[in-house]
Amino acid sequence: MAMCKSHGQDSSYFIGWQEYEKNPYDPIQNPSGIIQMGLAENQVLVSFMAEIRRKKVKFDPKNLVLTAGSTSANETLIFCLAEPGEALLIPTPYYPGFDRDLKWRTGAEIVPIHCYSSNNFRITESALEEAYEQAQKLNLTVKGVFITNPSNPLGTTMSHDELNILITFAMAKNIHIVSDEIYAGTVFDSPKFISIMEALIDRKLEKSKMWNQVHIVSSLSKDLGLPGFRIGMIYSNNETLIAAATKMSSFGLISSQTQYLLSKILGDRKFIKRYIKENKKQLIHRREMLASGLANSGIKCLESNAGLFCFIDMRDLLKSNTFEAEMELWKKIISDVGLNVSPGSSCHCSEPGWFRVCFANMSKETLDLAMQRISNFVNSEGNLLPNFQQQPPLVAATGSRRIRTIANWVVKLSSGEGRTDR
């Protein structure tokens, strides 16, 4: 783990913080302790994090580090956990920006955990072991597993069983778990979101070594629709990591104006509860619009319950079962259909023919137009390949209602794949 002994923090300004941490005031436990008047506490943020997680987890403000967005949070965490040339295991498909955020400046490597549509891209014990063995073959030291929960691009939450498999694996290998939970507030349907911290608590691992080897990344970009505010968070029970991350965060601070506005927004508990409720309602509605529009064109999407997007299966429209054919179809959809589509291969999907579709970044009228363009395109394509007709049926879900469909298809309507707001 990264250590930093000299960071310009030997001034009285920072020494005051250190003395406070040694002897913090508490009205009952330590009434003669030092009262913190030099630092804005993160109470409102940890309260919001707990609210999003149905108060199943209690967060301690002193274990929270603020960064200028989740991109900075993820990079900072990897700087703290891995040396150049060491590796992280990441389930596929995953957000393409991780190749930049986790690798470019840290020098860390990514080894994919290959997941497949046969079980809806769920993590398995065998997939974890195979990825670990692959890292060993490449002479890479594995420092941890990095997950996104809810998943981008799948729009799904990890099950309790998956989280338990992951925790058991990490304990056996003595490695870390980083859980990017920036979409936790976008869960709009069952099953409910389970934070990695909640899974640890359920297994009564608070006193174990693993308690200090699990770290959460969070953000307000998706939960509150504030990508421009650039507010990211690192949460960890590991004091050494938090100390290192705190020092590194000084290179990407959040402005005082942003912090002031944030405290006002999060301090309005009634507004936050209303917003979360209304946001979920709107996401369900948009998800249903997309799913029903695709179903009308005979298109299936992976069953999802979170996020601002769906993962859709286009394998029947490929000329061959190859990533080259996927890229050919992708170019056709952009140039001929007029939809900004991103192929699954950009997300390191292990199977060709999958695409991510965003449904929350446009008006109802624009979404209707996109569905019409898709319908016109599908109707013009009469060359479905018979060897792909044997694909297992998927479900296009509209909320709790499930629609059986015939063809396999996918699109991703997002206009910001290269941006850092994900």
CSV table of C-alpha atoms in Angstrom, one decimal:
chain,number,residue,atom,x,y,z
A,1,MET,CA,0.0,0.0,0.0
A,2,ALA,CA,1.3,3.5,-0.9
A,3,MET,CA,2.9,5.5,1.9
A,4,CYS,CA,3.8,9.1,1.8
A,5,LYS,CA,6.0,10.6,4.6
A,6,SER,CA,6.4,14.1,3.1
A,7,HIS,CA,3.5,15.9,1.6
A,8,GLY,CA,3.9,19.5,2.9
A,9,GLN,CA,1.6,18.6,5.8
A,10,ASP,CA,4.0,19.5,8.6
A,11,SER,CA,2.6,23.0,9.0
A,12,SER,CA,0.5,24.0,12.0
A,13,TYR,CA,-2.6,23.9,9.8
A,14,PHE,CA,-2.3,20.1,9.3
A,15,ILE,CA,-0.8,19.4,12.7
A,16,GLY,CA,-4.0,20.8,14.2
A,17,TRP,CA,-6.0,18.1,12.4
A,18,GLN,CA,-3.6,15.4,13.6
A,19,GLU,CA,-3.9,16.6,17.2
A,20,TYR,CA,-7.6,16.6,16.9
A,21,GLU,CA,-7.7,13.0,15.6
A,22,LYS,CA,-5.6,11.9,18.6
A,23,ASN,CA,-7.9,13.6,21.1
A,24,PRO,CA,-11.3,14.4,19.6
A,25,TYR,CA,-14.0,16.0,21.7
A,26,ASP,CA,-17.0,14.0,22.7
A,27,PRO,CA,-19.6,15.4,25.1
A,28,ILE,CA,-19.8,12.1,27.0
A,29,GLN,CA,-16.7,10.0,26.3
A,30,ASN,CA,-14.1,12.9,26.1
A,31,PRO,CA,-15.6,16.2,27.3
A,32,SER,CA,-12.1,17.7,27.7
A,33,GLY,CA,-11.0,16.8,24.1
A,34,ILE,CA,-10.2,19.1,21.2
A,35,ILE,CA,-13.2,20.6,19.5
A,36,GLN,CA,-12.8,20.6,15.7
A,37,MET,CA,-13.3,24.1,14.3
A,38,GLY,CA,-10.9,24.0,11.4
A,39,LEU,CA,-12.5,21.3,9.2
A,40,ALA,CA,-15.9,20.9,7.6
A,41,GLU,CA,-17.0,17.4,8.6
A,42,ASN,CA,-18.6,15.0,6.1
A,43,GLN,CA,-21.7,14.3,8.2
A,44,VAL,CA,-24.2,15.2,5.5
A,45,LEU,CA,-22.4,13.0,3.0
A,46,VAL,CA,-22.3,9.9,5.1
A,47,SER,CA,-25.9,10.4,6.0
A,48,PHE,CA,-26.8,10.5,2.3
A,49,MET,CA,-24.7,7.4,1.6
A,50,ALA,CA,-26.5,5.6,4.4
A,51,GLU,CA,-29.9,6.8,3.0
A,52,ILE,CA,-29.1,5.4,-0.5
A,53,ARG,CA,-28.2,2.1,1.1
A,54,ARG,CA,-31.4,1.9,3.1
A,55,LYS,CA,-29.5,2.6,6.3
A,56,LYS,CA,-28.1,-1.0,6.3
A,57,VAL,CA,-24.6,0.4,6.7
A,58,LYS,CA,-23.4,3.1,9.1
A,59,PHE,CA,-20.6,5.2,7.7
A,60,ASP,CA,-18.0,7.1,9.8
A,61,PRO,CA,-17.2,10.6,8.5
A,62,LYS,CA,-13.5,10.2,9.4
A,63,ASN,CA,-13.2,7.3,7.0
A,64,LEU,CA,-14.4,9.4,4.0
A,65,VAL,CA,-12.1,11.2,1.6
A,66,LEU,CA,-13.6,13.7,-0.9
A,67,THR,CA,-12.2,14.0,-4.5
A,68,ALA,CA,-12.9,15.9,-7.6
A,69,GLY,CA,-15.2,13.3,-9.0
A,70,SER,CA,-15.3,9.5,-9.1
A,71,THR,CA,-12.6,9.4,-11.8
A,72,SER,CA,-10.2,11.0,-9.3
A,73,ALA,CA,-11.4,8.7,-6.5
A,74,ASN,CA,-10.7,5.6,-8.5
A,75,GLU,CA,-7.3,6.7,-9.6
A,76,THR,CA,-6.3,7.7,-6.1
A,77,LEU,CA,-7.4,4.4,-4.7
A,78,ILE,CA,-5.3,2.5,-7.2
A,79,PHE,CA,-2.3,4.7,-6.5
A,80,CYS,CA,-2.7,3.7,-2.8
A,81,LEU,CA,-3.2,0.0,-3.4
A,82,ALA,CA,-1.0,-1.0,-6.3
A,83,GLU,CA,2.6,-0.5,-7.6
A,84,PRO,CA,3.2,-0.1,-11.3
A,85,GLY,CA,2.9,-3.5,-13.0
A,86,GLU,CA,0.6,-5.0,-10.3
A,87,ALA,CA,-2.9,-6.0,-11.3
A,88,LEU,CA,-6.6,-5.7,-10.6
A,89,LEU,CA,-9.2,-8.2,-11.7
A,90,ILE,CA,-12.3,-6.7,-13.2
A,91,PRO,CA,-15.5,-8.5,-14.3
A,92,THR,CA,-16.5,-8.0,-18.0
A,93,PRO,CA,-18.1,-6.1,-19.4
A,94,TYR,CA,-16.9,-2.9,-17.7
A,95,TYR,CA,-16.8,0.8,-18.1
A,96,PRO,CA,-14.3,1.6,-20.9
A,97,GLY,CA,-12.9,4.6,-18.9
A,98,PHE,CA,-11.3,2.3,-16.4
A,99,ASP,CA,-8.6,1.5,-18.9
A,100,ARG,CA,-7.7,5.2,-18.6
A,101,ASP,CA,-8.6,5.9,-15.0
A,102,LEU,CA,-7.0,2.9,-13.4
A,103,LYS,CA,-4.0,2.4,-15.6
A,104,TRP,CA,-2.6,5.4,-17.4
A,105,ARG,CA,-0.9,7.2,-14.5
A,106,THR,CA,-0.8,4.5,-11.9
A,107,GLY,CA,0.9,1.9,-14.1
A,108,ALA,CA,-1.4,-0.8,-12.8
A,109,GLU,CA,-2.7,-3.6,-15.1
A,110,ILE,CA,-6.2,-4.9,-15.6
A,111,VAL,CA,-6.9,-8.6,-16.0
A,112,PRO,CA,-10.5,-9.3,-17.1
A,113,ILE,CA,-12.8,-11.7,-15.2
A,114,HIS,CA,-14.7,-13.1,-18.2
A,115,CYS,CA,-18.5,-13.2,-17.6
A,116,TYR,CA,-21.0,-14.5,-20.1
A,117,SER,CA,-24.6,-14.1,-21.2
A,118,SER,CA,-25.4,-17.7,-20.3
A,119,ASN,CA,-25.9,-16.6,-16.7
A,120,ASN,CA,-26.6,-12.9,-17.4
A,121,PHE,CA,-23.0,-11.9,-16.9
A,122,ARG,CA,-22.9,-12.9,-13.3
A,123,ILE,CA,-19.6,-13.5,-11.5
A,124,THR,CA,-18.7,-17.1,-10.7
A,125,GLU,CA,-16.0,-18.7,-8.5
A,126,SER,CA,-14.5,-20.4,-11.6
A,127,ALA,CA,-14.3,-17.1,-13.5
A,128,LEU,CA,-12.5,-15.5,-10.6
A,129,GLU,CA,-10.0,-18.4,-10.3
A,130,GLU,CA,-9.4,-18.3,-14.1
A,131,ALA,CA,-8.6,-14.6,-14.0
A,132,TYR,CA,-6.3,-15.0,-11.1
A,133,GLU,CA,-4.4,-17.9,-12.8
A,134,GLN,CA,-4.1,-15.7,-16.0
A,135,ALA,CA,-2.5,-13.0,-14.0
A,136,GLN,CA,0.0,-15.4,-12.6
A,137,LYS,CA,0.8,-16.6,-16.1
A,138,LEU,CA,1.5,-13.0,-17.0
A,139,ASN,CA,3.8,-12.7,-13.9
A,140,LEU,CA,1.4,-10.1,-12.4
A,141,THR,CA,0.8,-9.7,-8.7
A,142,VAL,CA,-2.9,-9.4,-8.1
A,143,LYS,CA,-3.7,-6.6,-5.5
A,144,GLY,CA,-7.5,-6.8,-5.7
A,145,VAL,CA,-10.8,-7.2,-7.5
A,146,PHE,CA,-12.5,-4.1,-8.8
A,147,ILE,CA,-16.3,-4.2,-9.3
A,148,THR,CA,-19.0,-1.7,-10.3
A,149,ASN,CA,-22.2,-2.3,-8.4
A,150,PRO,CA,-24.7,-1.5,-9.9
A,151,SER,CA,-23.0,-2.4,-13.1
A,152,ASN,CA,-22.1,-0.1,-15.9
A,153,PRO,CA,-22.9,-1.2,-18.7
A,154,LEU,CA,-25.2,-4.0,-17.6
A,155,GLY,CA,-27.6,-1.9,-15.4
A,156,THR,CA,-27.8,-4.8,-12.9
A,157,THR,CA,-27.0,-5.1,-9.2
A,158,MET,CA,-24.9,-7.9,-7.7
A,159,SER,CA,-26.7,-10.6,-5.8
A,160,HIS,CA,-25.9,-11.5,-2.2
A,161,ASP,CA,-24.4,-14.8,-3.5
A,162,GLU,CA,-22.1,-13.0,-5.9
A,163,LEU,CA,-20.9,-10.7,-3.2
A,164,ASN,CA,-20.2,-13.7,-0.9
A,165,ILE,CA,-18.3,-15.5,-3.6
A,166,LEU,CA,-16.2,-12.3,-4.1
A,167,ILE,CA,-15.5,-11.9,-0.4
A,168,THR,CA,-14.6,-15.5,0.1
A,169,PHE,CA,-12.3,-15.3,-2.9
A,170,ALA,CA,-10.6,-12.1,-1.7
A,171,MET,CA,-10.1,-13.5,1.8
A,172,ALA,CA,-8.5,-16.7,0.4
A,173,LYS,CA,-6.1,-14.7,-1.8
A,174,ASN,CA,-5.5,-12.0,0.8
A,175,ILE,CA,-6.4,-9.2,-1.7
A,176,HIS,CA,-8.5,-6.1,-1.7
A,177,ILE,CA,-12.0,-5.4,-3.0
A,178,VAL,CA,-12.8,-2.0,-4.6
A,179,SER,CA,-16.5,-1.5,-5.1
A,180,ASP,CA,-17.5,1.4,-7.4
A,181,GLU,CA,-21.0,2.2,-6.2
A,182,ILE,CA,-21.7,5.5,-8.0
A,183,TYR,CA,-25.0,4.1,-9.4
A,184,ALA,CA,-26.3,3.0,-6.0
A,185,GLY,CA,-28.9,5.7,-6.0
A,186,THR,CA,-30.3,4.7,-9.5
A,187,VAL,CA,-31.7,1.3,-8.4
A,188,PHE,CA,-35.4,1.5,-9.5
A,189,ASP,CA,-36.6,-2.1,-9.3
A,190,SER,CA,-36.0,-5.3,-7.4
A,191,PRO,CA,-33.8,-6.8,-6.4
A,192,LYS,CA,-32.6,-4.1,-3.9
A,193,PHE,CA,-29.1,-2.9,-4.0
A,194,ILE,CA,-26.6,-4.6,-1.6
A,195,SER,CA,-23.5,-2.6,-0.8
A,196,ILE,CA,-20.2,-4.6,-0.3
A,197,MET,CA,-20.1,-3.2,3.3
A,198,GLU,CA,-23.6,-4.6,4.0
A,199,ALA,CA,-22.4,-8.0,2.7
A,200,LEU,CA,-19.4,-7.8,5.1
A,201,ILE,CA,-21.7,-6.9,8.0
A,202,ASP,CA,-24.1,-9.8,7.2
A,203,ARG,CA,-21.1,-12.2,7.5
A,204,LYS,CA,-20.0,-10.5,10.8
A,205,LEU,CA,-16.6,-9.7,9.4
A,206,GLU,CA,-16.2,-6.3,11.1
A,207,LYS,CA,-13.3,-7.6,13.2
A,208,SER,CA,-11.6,-9.5,10.4
A,209,LYS,CA,-8.7,-8.4,8.2
A,210,MET,CA,-11.1,-8.2,5.3
A,211,TRP,CA,-12.9,-5.3,7.0
A,212,ASN,CA,-9.8,-3.1,6.2
A,213,GLN,CA,-9.4,-4.5,2.7
A,214,VAL,CA,-12.7,-3.4,1.2
A,215,HIS,CA,-13.1,0.1,-0.2
A,216,ILE,CA,-16.0,2.0,-1.7
A,217,VAL,CA,-16.1,4.7,-4.4
A,218,SER,CA,-19.2,6.9,-4.5
A,219,SER,CA,-20.3,10.0,-6.2
A,220,LEU,CA,-23.2,12.4,-6.6
A,221,SER,CA,-23.0,12.6,-10.4
A,222,LYS,CA,-25.5,9.8,-10.9
A,223,ASP,CA,-27.4,9.7,-7.6
A,224,LEU,CA,-28.3,13.4,-7.7
A,225,GLY,CA,-27.7,14.2,-11.4
A,226,LEU,CA,-24.7,16.5,-10.6
A,227,PRO,CA,-21.9,15.5,-12.9
A,228,GLY,CA,-20.6,19.0,-13.2
A,229,PHE,CA,-20.1,19.4,-9.5
A,230,ARG,CA,-17.3,16.8,-9.7
A,231,ILE,CA,-17.9,15.3,-6.2
A,232,GLY,CA,-16.3,11.9,-5.6
A,233,MET,CA,-15.8,9.9,-2.4
A,234,ILE,CA,-13.6,7.2,-1.1
A,235,TYR,CA,-14.8,5.3,1.9
A,236,SER,CA,-12.6,2.8,3.7
A,237,ASN,CA,-12.1,1.4,7.2
A,238,ASN,CA,-8.3,1.2,6.5
A,239,GLU,CA,-6.7,4.1,8.4
A,240,THR,CA,-3.4,3.8,6.4
A,241,LEU,CA,-5.2,4.0,3.1
A,242,ILE,CA,-7.4,6.9,4.2
A,243,ALA,CA,-4.3,8.8,5.4
A,244,ALA,CA,-2.6,8.3,2.0
A,245,ALA,CA,-5.7,9.1,0.0
A,246,THR,CA,-6.3,12.3,2.1
A,247,LYS,CA,-2.8,13.6,1.2
A,248,MET,CA,-3.3,12.8,-2.4
A,249,SER,CA,-6.7,14.4,-2.6
A,250,SER,CA,-5.1,17.8,-2.1
A,251,PHE,CA,-4.2,17.7,-5.8
A,252,GLY,CA,-7.9,17.6,-6.7
A,253,LEU,CA,-9.9,19.5,-4.2
A,254,ILE,CA,-13.6,20.3,-4.4
A,255,SER,CA,-14.1,24.1,-4.4
A,256,SER,CA,-15.5,25.8,-1.3
A,257,GLN,CA,-18.5,27.1,-3.4
A,258,THR,CA,-19.4,23.5,-4.4
A,259,GLN,CA,-19.0,22.2,-0.9
A,260,TYR,CA,-21.3,25.0,0.4
A,261,LEU,CA,-24.0,24.2,-2.2
A,262,LEU,CA,-23.6,20.5,-1.5
A,263,SER,CA,-24.2,21.0,2.2
A,264,LYS,CA,-27.4,23.0,1.5
A,265,ILE,CA,-28.7,20.4,-0.9
A,266,LEU,CA,-27.9,17.4,1.3
A,267,GLY,CA,-29.0,19.2,4.4
A,268,ASP,CA,-32.6,19.4,3.1
A,269,ARG,CA,-33.7,15.9,4.1
A,270,LYS,CA,-37.3,16.3,2.8
A,271,PHE,CA,-36.0,17.3,-0.6
A,272,ILE,CA,-33.5,14.4,-0.8
A,273,LYS,CA,-36.2,11.9,0.0
A,274,ARG,CA,-38.6,13.4,-2.6
A,275,TYR,CA,-35.8,13.5,-5.2
A,276,ILE,CA,-34.8,9.9,-4.7
A,277,LYS,CA,-38.4,8.8,-4.9
A,278,GLU,CA,-39.2,10.8,-8.0
A,279,ASN,CA,-35.9,9.8,-9.7
A,280,LYS,CA,-36.7,6.1,-9.3
A,281,LYS,CA,-40.2,6.7,-10.7
A,282,GLN,CA,-38.8,8.5,-13.8
A,283,LEU,CA,-36.1,5.9,-14.4
A,284,ILE,CA,-38.7,3.1,-14.3
A,285,HIS,CA,-40.8,5.0,-16.8
A,286,ARG,CA,-37.9,5.6,-19.2
A,287,ARG,CA,-36.8,2.0,-18.8
A,288,GLU,CA,-40.3,0.8,-19.7
A,289,MET,CA,-40.4,3.2,-22.7
A,290,LEU,CA,-37.1,1.8,-24.0
A,291,ALA,CA,-38.0,-1.9,-23.3
A,292,SER,CA,-41.4,-1.7,-24.9
A,293,GLY,CA,-40.0,0.2,-27.9
A,294,LEU,CA,-37.4,-2.4,-28.4
A,295,ALA,CA,-39.9,-5.3,-27.9
A,296,ASN,CA,-42.1,-3.8,-30.6
A,297,SER,CA,-39.2,-4.2,-33.0
A,298,GLY,CA,-38.5,-7.7,-31.8
A,299,ILE,CA,-35.4,-6.6,-29.8
A,300,LYS,CA,-34.4,-8.0,-26.4
A,301,CYS,CA,-32.5,-6.4,-23.6
A,302,LEU,CA,-30.8,-7.9,-20.6
A,303,GLU,CA,-33.1,-7.7,-17.6
A,304,SER,CA,-32.0,-4.7,-15.5
A,305,ASN,CA,-33.0,-2.9,-12.3
A,306,ALA,CA,-30.5,0.0,-12.0
A,307,GLY,CA,-28.5,2.6,-13.9
A,308,LEU,CA,-29.3,4.9,-16.8
A,309,PHE,CA,-28.9,2.3,-19.5
A,310,CYS,CA,-29.6,-1.2,-20.8
A,311,PHE,CA,-27.4,-3.9,-22.3
A,312,ILE,CA,-28.9,-5.2,-25.5
A,313,ASP,CA,-28.3,-8.3,-27.7
A,314,MET,CA,-27.7,-7.7,-31.4
A,315,ARG,CA,-26.0,-11.1,-32.2
A,316,ASP,CA,-28.7,-12.0,-34.8
A,317,LEU,CA,-27.7,-9.0,-36.9
A,318,LEU,CA,-24.0,-9.9,-37.1
A,319,LYS,CA,-22.7,-11.3,-40.4
A,320,SER,CA,-20.5,-13.5,-38.3
A,321,ASN,CA,-19.9,-14.3,-34.7
A,322,THR,CA,-16.9,-12.0,-34.5
A,323,PHE,CA,-15.9,-8.6,-33.0
A,324,GLU,CA,-15.1,-7.5,-36.6
A,325,ALA,CA,-18.7,-8.0,-37.5
A,326,GLU,CA,-19.8,-6.2,-34.4
A,327,MET,CA,-17.7,-3.2,-35.4
A,328,GLU,CA,-19.2,-3.3,-38.9
A,329,LEU,CA,-22.7,-3.2,-37.5
A,330,TRP,CA,-21.8,-0.4,-35.1
A,331,LYS,CA,-20.6,1.8,-37.9
A,332,LYS,CA,-23.8,1.1,-39.8
A,333,ILE,CA,-26.0,2.1,-36.9
A,334,ILE,CA,-24.1,5.3,-36.4
A,335,SER,CA,-23.9,6.3,-40.1
A,336,ASP,CA,-27.1,4.9,-41.6
A,337,VAL,CA,-29.5,4.8,-38.6
A,338,GLY,CA,-28.2,8.0,-36.9
A,339,LEU,CA,-27.8,6.6,-33.4
A,340,ASN,CA,-24.7,7.0,-31.3
A,341,VAL,CA,-24.0,3.4,-30.4
A,342,SER,CA,-21.2,1.9,-28.4
A,343,PRO,CA,-20.3,-1.7,-29.1
A,344,GLY,CA,-19.9,-4.2,-26.2
A,345,SER,CA,-16.3,-4.7,-27.3
A,346,SER,CA,-15.5,-1.2,-26.1
A,347,CYS,CA,-16.6,-2.5,-22.7
A,348,HIS,CA,-14.5,-5.6,-23.0
A,349,CYS,CA,-17.5,-7.8,-23.4
A,350,SER,CA,-16.5,-11.4,-23.8
A,351,GLU,CA,-19.1,-12.0,-26.5
A,352,PRO,CA,-19.6,-10.0,-29.8
A,353,GLY,CA,-23.0,-8.5,-30.5
A,354,TRP,CA,-23.8,-6.6,-27.3
A,355,PHE,CA,-24.4,-2.9,-27.0
A,356,ARG,CA,-25.3,-0.4,-24.2
A,357,VAL,CA,-28.3,1.9,-24.6
A,358,CYS,CA,-28.8,4.9,-22.4
A,359,PHE,CA,-32.4,6.0,-21.8
A,360,ALA,CA,-32.1,8.9,-19.3
A,361,ASN,CA,-30.2,11.5,-21.3
A,362,MET,CA,-32.9,12.6,-23.7
A,363,SER,CA,-36.5,13.9,-23.9
A,364,LYS,CA,-39.4,11.5,-24.4
A,365,GLU,CA,-39.8,12.8,-27.9
A,366,THR,CA,-36.2,12.0,-28.7
A,367,LEU,CA,-36.4,8.6,-27.3
A,368,ASP,CA,-39.6,7.9,-29.4
A,369,LEU,CA,-37.7,9.0,-32.5
A,370,ALA,CA,-34.8,6.7,-31.6
A,371,MET,CA,-37.2,3.8,-31.3
A,372,GLN,CA,-38.7,4.6,-34.7
A,373,ARG,CA,-35.3,4.7,-36.3
A,374,ILE,CA,-34.5,1.3,-34.7
A,375,SER,CA,-37.8,-0.1,-36.0
A,376,ASN,CA,-37.1,1.1,-39.5
A,377,PHE,CA,-33.6,-0.4,-39.4
A,378,VAL,CA,-34.7,-3.8,-38.1
A,379,ASN,CA,-37.5,-3.9,-40.7
A,380,SER,CA,-34.9,-3.2,-43.4
A,381,GLU,CA,-32.7,-6.0,-42.2
A,382,GLY,CA,-33.9,-9.4,-43.4
A,383,ASN,CA,-30.7,-11.4,-43.2
A,384,LEU,CA,-30.9,-12.9,-39.7
A,385,LEU,CA,-28.3,-15.7,-39.5
A,386,PRO,CA,-29.8,-19.1,-38.7
A,387,ASN,CA,-26.8,-20.3,-36.6
A,388,PHE,CA,-27.7,-17.6,-34.1
A,389,GLN,CA,-31.3,-18.6,-33.7
A,390,GLN,CA,-30.3,-21.1,-31.0
A,391,GLN,CA,-29.3,-18.3,-28.6
A,392,PRO,CA,-31.1,-18.7,-25.2
A,393,PRO,CA,-34.1,-16.4,-24.8
A,394,LEU,CA,-33.6,-13.1,-23.0
A,395,VAL,CA,-36.2,-10.9,-21.4
A,396,ALA,CA,-37.1,-7.3,-22.1
A,397,ALA,CA,-38.3,-6.1,-18.8
A,398,THR,CA,-40.6,-3.2,-18.2
A,399,GLY,CA,-40.5,-2.7,-14.5
A,400,SER,CA,-41.8,-5.8,-12.9
A,401,ARG,CA,-43.5,-6.8,-16.2
A,402,ARG,CA,-41.5,-9.1,-18.5
A,403,ILE,CA,-42.0,-9.2,-22.3
A,404,ARG,CA,-41.0,-12.3,-24.3
A,405,THR,CA,-39.5,-11.3,-27.6
A,406,ILE,CA,-38.2,-13.0,-30.7
A,407,ALA,CA,-35.0,-11.4,-32.1
A,408,ASN,CA,-31.7,-10.5,-30.5
A,409,TRP,CA,-30.6,-6.9,-30.7
A,410,VAL,CA,-28.9,-3.9,-29.1
A,411,VAL,CA,-28.2,-0.2,-29.2
A,412,LYS,CA,-26.6,2.3,-26.9
A,413,LEU,CA,-27.9,5.8,-27.1
A,414,SER,CA,-25.3,7.8,-25.2
A,415,SER,CA,-23.3,10.8,-26.3
A,416,GLY,CA,-20.6,10.9,-23.7
A,417,GLU,CA,-18.5,7.7,-23.9
A,418,GLY,CA,-15.3,9.6,-24.0
A,419,ARG,CA,-16.2,11.9,-21.1
A,420,THR,CA,-15.3,11.3,-17.5
A,421,ASP,CA,-18.8,11.6,-16.2
A,422,ARG,CA,-19.7,8.1,-17.3
